Coordinates of C-alpha atoms and ligand atoms in Angstrom, one line a residue:
X12 CA 0.2 0.1 -0.3
X13 CA 0.9 3.2 -0.7
X14 CA -0.7 5.3 2.4
X15 CA -1.2 9.0 1.7
X16 CA 1.0 10.4 4.5
X17 CA 4.3 9.9 1.8
X18 CA 2.8 12.7 -0.1
X19 CA 1.4 15.1 2.7
X20 CA 4.0 14.5 5.1
X21 CA 6.3 16.7 3.5
X22 CA 6.5 19.5 5.9
X23 CA 5.2 17.3 9.1
X24 CA 7.6 17.8 10.8
X25 CA 7.9 21.2 11.4
X26 CA 3.8 22.2 11.0
X27 CA 2.8 19.9 13.3
X28 CA 4.7 20.7 16.7
X29 CA 3.3 18.5 19.8
X30 CA 1.2 21.2 21.9
X31 CA 2.6 20.6 25.4
X32 CA -1.0 21.9 27.1
X33 CA -2.5 18.8 24.7
X34 CA 0.2 16.6 25.5
X35 CA -0.2 16.6 29.2
X36 CA -3.9 16.1 29.0
X37 CA -3.5 12.6 27.0
X38 CA -0.6 12.1 29.4
X39 CA -3.2 12.2 32.1
X40 CA -5.8 10.6 30.1
X41 CA -3.4 7.0 29.7
X42 CA -3.0 6.8 33.8
X43 CA -0.4 4.4 35.2
X44 CA 0.7 2.4 32.0
X45 CA 4.1 1.5 32.0
X46 CA 4.0 0.2 28.4
X47 CA 2.6 2.2 25.6
X48 CA 0.8 1.5 22.0
X49 CA 0.8 4.5 19.5
X50 CA -1.1 3.9 16.5
X51 CA -1.0 5.7 13.2
X52 CA 1.6 7.1 15.4
X53 CA 3.1 9.6 12.7
X54 CA 6.3 11.3 13.6
X55 CA 6.4 10.4 17.2
X56 CA 3.9 13.4 18.6
X57 CA 2.6 13.1 21.4
X58 CA 5.1 10.1 22.5
X59 CA 5.5 9.8 26.2
X60 CA 8.9 10.0 27.3
X61 CA 9.4 8.5 30.4
X62 CA 7.3 5.4 29.7
X63 CA 8.0 2.4 27.1
X64 CA 6.4 3.1 23.7
X65 CA 6.2 1.2 20.5
X66 CA 4.6 3.4 17.8
X67 CA 2.6 1.9 14.5
X68 CA 2.8 3.8 11.4
X69 CA 1.9 2.7 7.7
X70 CA 3.8 5.4 6.1
X71 CA 7.2 5.5 5.8
X72 CA 7.9 8.7 5.1
X73 CA 6.2 9.4 8.4
X74 CA 8.6 7.1 9.6
X75 CA 11.9 8.2 8.4
X76 CA 10.8 11.6 9.7
X77 CA 10.9 10.3 13.8
X78 CA 14.0 11.7 15.5
X79 CA 16.6 8.7 15.7
X80 CA 15.5 9.2 19.8
X81 CA 11.7 8.0 19.2
X82 CA 10.4 4.9 20.3
X83 CA 10.4 1.8 18.0
X84 CA 8.1 1.4 14.8
X85 CA 6.6 -1.2 13.0
X86 CA 5.5 -0.4 9.6
X87 CA 1.4 -1.5 10.5
X88 CA -1.5 0.0 10.2
X89 CA -4.8 -0.3 13.0
X90 CA -6.7 -2.8 11.4
X91 CA -4.0 -5.6 11.8
X92 CA -2.1 -4.8 14.7
X93 CA 1.3 -7.7 14.8
X94 CA 1.0 -8.1 19.0
X95 CA -0.1 -10.7 20.9
X96 CA -3.7 -10.4 23.3
X97 CA -3.6 -7.7 25.9
X98 CA 0.3 -6.8 25.3
X99 CA 0.0 -2.7 26.2
X100 CA -1.1 -1.4 29.4
X101 CA -2.5 1.4 27.3
X102 CA -2.7 2.6 23.5
X103 CA -3.1 5.9 21.8
X104 CA -4.3 7.0 18.5
X105 CA -4.2 10.5 18.3
X106 CA -5.6 12.3 14.8
X107 CA -5.5 9.2 13.0
X108 CA -8.9 7.2 13.1
X109 CA -10.3 9.5 10.2
X110 CA -8.2 8.6 8.0
X111 CA -8.2 4.6 8.7
X112 CA -10.4 1.9 5.9
X113 CA -12.1 -0.2 9.1
X114 CA -12.5 1.9 12.4
X115 CA -14.5 -0.9 13.9
X116 CA -11.7 -3.3 12.8
X117 CA -8.8 -1.2 14.1
X118 CA -11.0 -0.6 17.2
X119 CA -10.6 -4.2 18.4
X120 CA -7.6 -4.5 17.2
X121 CA -6.4 -2.0 19.6
X122 CA -9.0 -3.2 22.0
X123 CA -7.6 -7.3 21.7
X124 CA -3.7 -5.9 22.2
X125 CA -4.3 -3.5 25.3
X126 CA -5.1 -4.0 28.7
X127 CA -6.2 -0.5 30.2
X128 CA -7.5 2.7 28.6
X129 CA -7.6 3.6 24.4
X130 CA -7.0 7.1 23.8
X131 CA -8.3 8.6 21.4
X132 CA -7.7 12.7 20.2
X133 CA -10.3 13.1 17.5
X134 CA -12.9 15.7 16.0
X135 CA -16.4 15.7 17.2
X136 CA -18.0 16.1 13.3
X137 CA -21.1 17.7 14.8
X138 CA -18.8 21.1 15.5
X139 CA -19.0 23.7 13.0
X140 CA -15.9 26.2 13.9
X141 CA -16.1 29.6 11.6
X142 CA -13.6 27.9 9.2
X143 CA -16.2 26.2 8.1
X144 CA -18.5 29.3 6.7
X145 CA -15.6 29.5 4.3
X146 CA -15.1 26.0 3.4
X147 CA -18.2 24.0 3.7
X148 CA -16.5 20.9 2.0
X149 CA -15.6 20.7 5.5
X150 CA -18.5 20.1 6.8
X151 CA -19.1 17.4 5.0
X152 CA -15.6 16.2 4.6
X153 CA -15.7 15.8 8.7
X154 CA -19.2 13.8 8.3
X155 CA -17.9 11.5 5.6
X156 CA -14.6 10.4 7.9
X157 CA -14.6 11.2 11.6
X158 CA -17.0 8.7 13.7
X159 CA -19.4 10.4 15.8
X160 CA -19.0 11.2 19.4
X161 CA -21.9 7.7 20.4
X162 CA -20.2 5.2 17.7
X163 CA -17.5 5.5 19.8
X164 CA -19.5 3.7 23.1
X165 CA -21.0 0.9 20.4
X166 CA -17.6 -0.2 19.1
X167 CA -15.3 0.7 22.4
X168 CA -18.0 0.2 25.1
X169 CA -17.3 2.7 28.5
X170 CA -15.8 5.7 27.5
X171 CA -15.3 8.7 29.0
X172 CA -15.1 11.8 26.4
X173 CA -13.0 14.9 27.1
X174 CA -12.9 18.5 24.9
X175 CA -10.0 19.2 23.9
X176 CA -9.7 23.5 24.3
X177 CA -7.7 24.5 21.8
X178 CA -5.0 27.2 22.8
X179 CA -4.5 30.5 20.9
X180 CA -0.7 29.9 20.3
X181 CA -1.3 26.1 19.6
X182 CA 2.1 24.4 18.7
X183 CA 0.6 21.4 16.4
X184 CA -0.9 23.0 13.0
X185 CA -3.7 20.6 12.7
X186 CA -7.3 21.2 10.3
X187 CA -8.3 23.9 13.1
X188 CA -5.5 25.5 15.0
X189 CA -5.4 28.5 13.6
X190 CA -8.7 29.4 15.1
X191 CA -7.5 33.1 16.6
X192 CA -4.9 33.4 13.4
X193 CA -7.1 33.4 10.5
X194 CA -4.4 35.1 8.2
X195 CA -2.5 31.5 8.8
X196 CA -4.9 29.6 6.5
X197 CA -3.4 31.7 3.2
X198 CA -0.3 29.8 4.2
X199 CA 0.1 27.1 1.3
X200 CA 2.8 26.2 3.5
X201 CA 0.7 26.0 6.6
X202 CA -2.1 24.4 4.5
X203 CA 0.0 21.7 4.0
X204 CA -0.1 20.5 7.8
X205 CA -3.3 19.1 7.1
X206 CA -4.7 16.5 5.1
X207 CA -8.2 18.0 4.9
X208 CA -7.0 21.2 2.5
X209 CA -5.7 18.4 0.3
X210 CA -9.6 15.9 0.1
X211 CA -11.2 19.2 0.1
X212 CA -13.6 21.2 -3.8
X213 CA -14.1 24.2 -3.6
X214 CA -10.6 25.2 -1.9
X215 CA -9.9 28.7 -3.9
X216 CA -13.1 30.5 -3.6
X217 CA -13.0 29.9 0.3
X218 CA -9.4 31.3 0.4
X219 CA -10.8 34.4 -1.8
X220 CA -13.6 35.4 -0.1
X221 CA -11.5 34.9 4.2
X222 CA -8.7 37.3 2.3
X223 CA -11.4 39.6 1.0
X224 CA -13.1 39.3 4.4
X225 CA -9.9 39.9 6.7
X226 CA -9.3 43.2 4.3
X227 CA -12.6 44.8 4.9
X228 CA -12.6 43.7 8.4
X229 CA -15.3 41.6 7.9
X230 CA -14.1 38.5 9.6
X231 CA -13.0 40.8 12.6
X232 CA -16.6 42.4 13.3
X233 CA -17.7 38.4 13.1
X234 CA -15.2 36.6 15.1
X235 CA -12.5 39.6 15.9
X236 CA -13.3 38.5 19.5
X237 CA -11.6 35.0 19.0
X238 CA -8.2 36.9 18.6
X239 CA -8.0 38.0 22.8
X240 CA -9.1 34.1 23.8
X241 CA -6.7 32.1 25.6
X242 CA -8.0 29.1 24.1
X243 CA -11.4 27.6 21.9
X244 CA -13.5 24.5 21.7
X245 CA -12.7 23.8 17.8
X246 CA -14.8 20.4 18.2
X247 CA -11.3 18.2 18.8
X248 CA -12.0 15.4 22.1
X249 CA -10.4 12.5 23.5
X250 CA -12.4 9.8 23.3
X251 CA -10.6 7.0 26.3
X252 CA -12.0 3.9 26.4
X253 CA -11.5 2.8 29.8
X254 CA -9.6 -0.3 31.3
X255 CA -11.5 -3.2 30.9
X256 CA -13.1 -4.3 34.1
X257 CA -10.7 -7.9 34.7
X258 CA -7.5 -7.0 33.7
Ligands
SAM9 C1 -2.1 13.9 10.7 S1 -1.3 12.1 11.0 C2 -1.4 11.5 13.0 C3 0.2 11.3 13.0 C4 0.3 11.1 14.9 N1 -0.7 10.8 15.9 C5 0.6 12.7 15.2 O1 -0.3 13.4 16.0 O2 1.1 13.6 14.6 C6 -2.2 11.0 10.9 C7 -1.5 9.4 10.5 O3 -2.1 8.5 11.1 C8 -1.9 7.4 10.1 N2 -2.7 6.6 9.3 C9 -3.6 6.6 7.5 N3 -4.0 5.3 7.5 C10 -3.6 4.7 9.0 C11 -4.0 3.0 9.8 N4 -4.7 2.7 8.9 N5 -3.9 2.5 10.2 C12 -2.9 3.3 11.5 N6 -2.4 4.7 10.2 C13 -2.9 5.0 9.9 C14 -1.1 8.2 8.2 O4 0.3 7.7 7.9 C15 -0.1 9.6 10.1 O5 1.2 9.3 9.9

């Protein structure tokens, strides 16, 4: 398989620096685990450094961008995890599930190989951050690829869901990270850090409207208060599949 991130991942290690505040929330959700599996690990963002991490990633381009000091990585996909049952204390999958071919199978695999919590960072597709006013195709893309919040309980059983607020100066350039820095979306290099911009039609039209509204002050009349806000609920969620009762 030629993984999609072999082409998307070009500037990934510069644009997608793990944000320390989000890292703290993920680390807390991993509880007391000593061994952690990171599925869809990419370049290694959010991998704890004080636990024994095993990374799984299908894209060779992303694997090559991992630092030599980062956790051992195995080239594989969520749908076929090459590990025995209950091999890990905890597992994580950060901003990756929307890329999986078979999400139910991938989560079943994660549950099979994990004794404790499964921590997923994802996006609730019922949210409509302001960028969707300019690029309505993002709404249908998110609806197509992002599981709904209720699907996680069907797939994982008992789950806890927490909002992940995005800091105004978030260092991880995921899709809605620039909620208080609208000019950033006009920069092609910044957009190259998010796969969604590679996947939608009508991008040029949306960018032209945003650019015009920034010039005329229309964006600021409607959303200018966001420039002074410290954090924002853009719709990102930590979904925690709770520990198995008998483990
Ligand atoms: C947006 S990146 C996130 C990477 C990393 N977790 C992070 O937070 O920076 C999505 C990752 O999911 C990987 N991916 C795509 N399909 C996958 C699959 N079926 N199983 C596991 N990972 C997959 C991609 O190759 C890519 O590295």
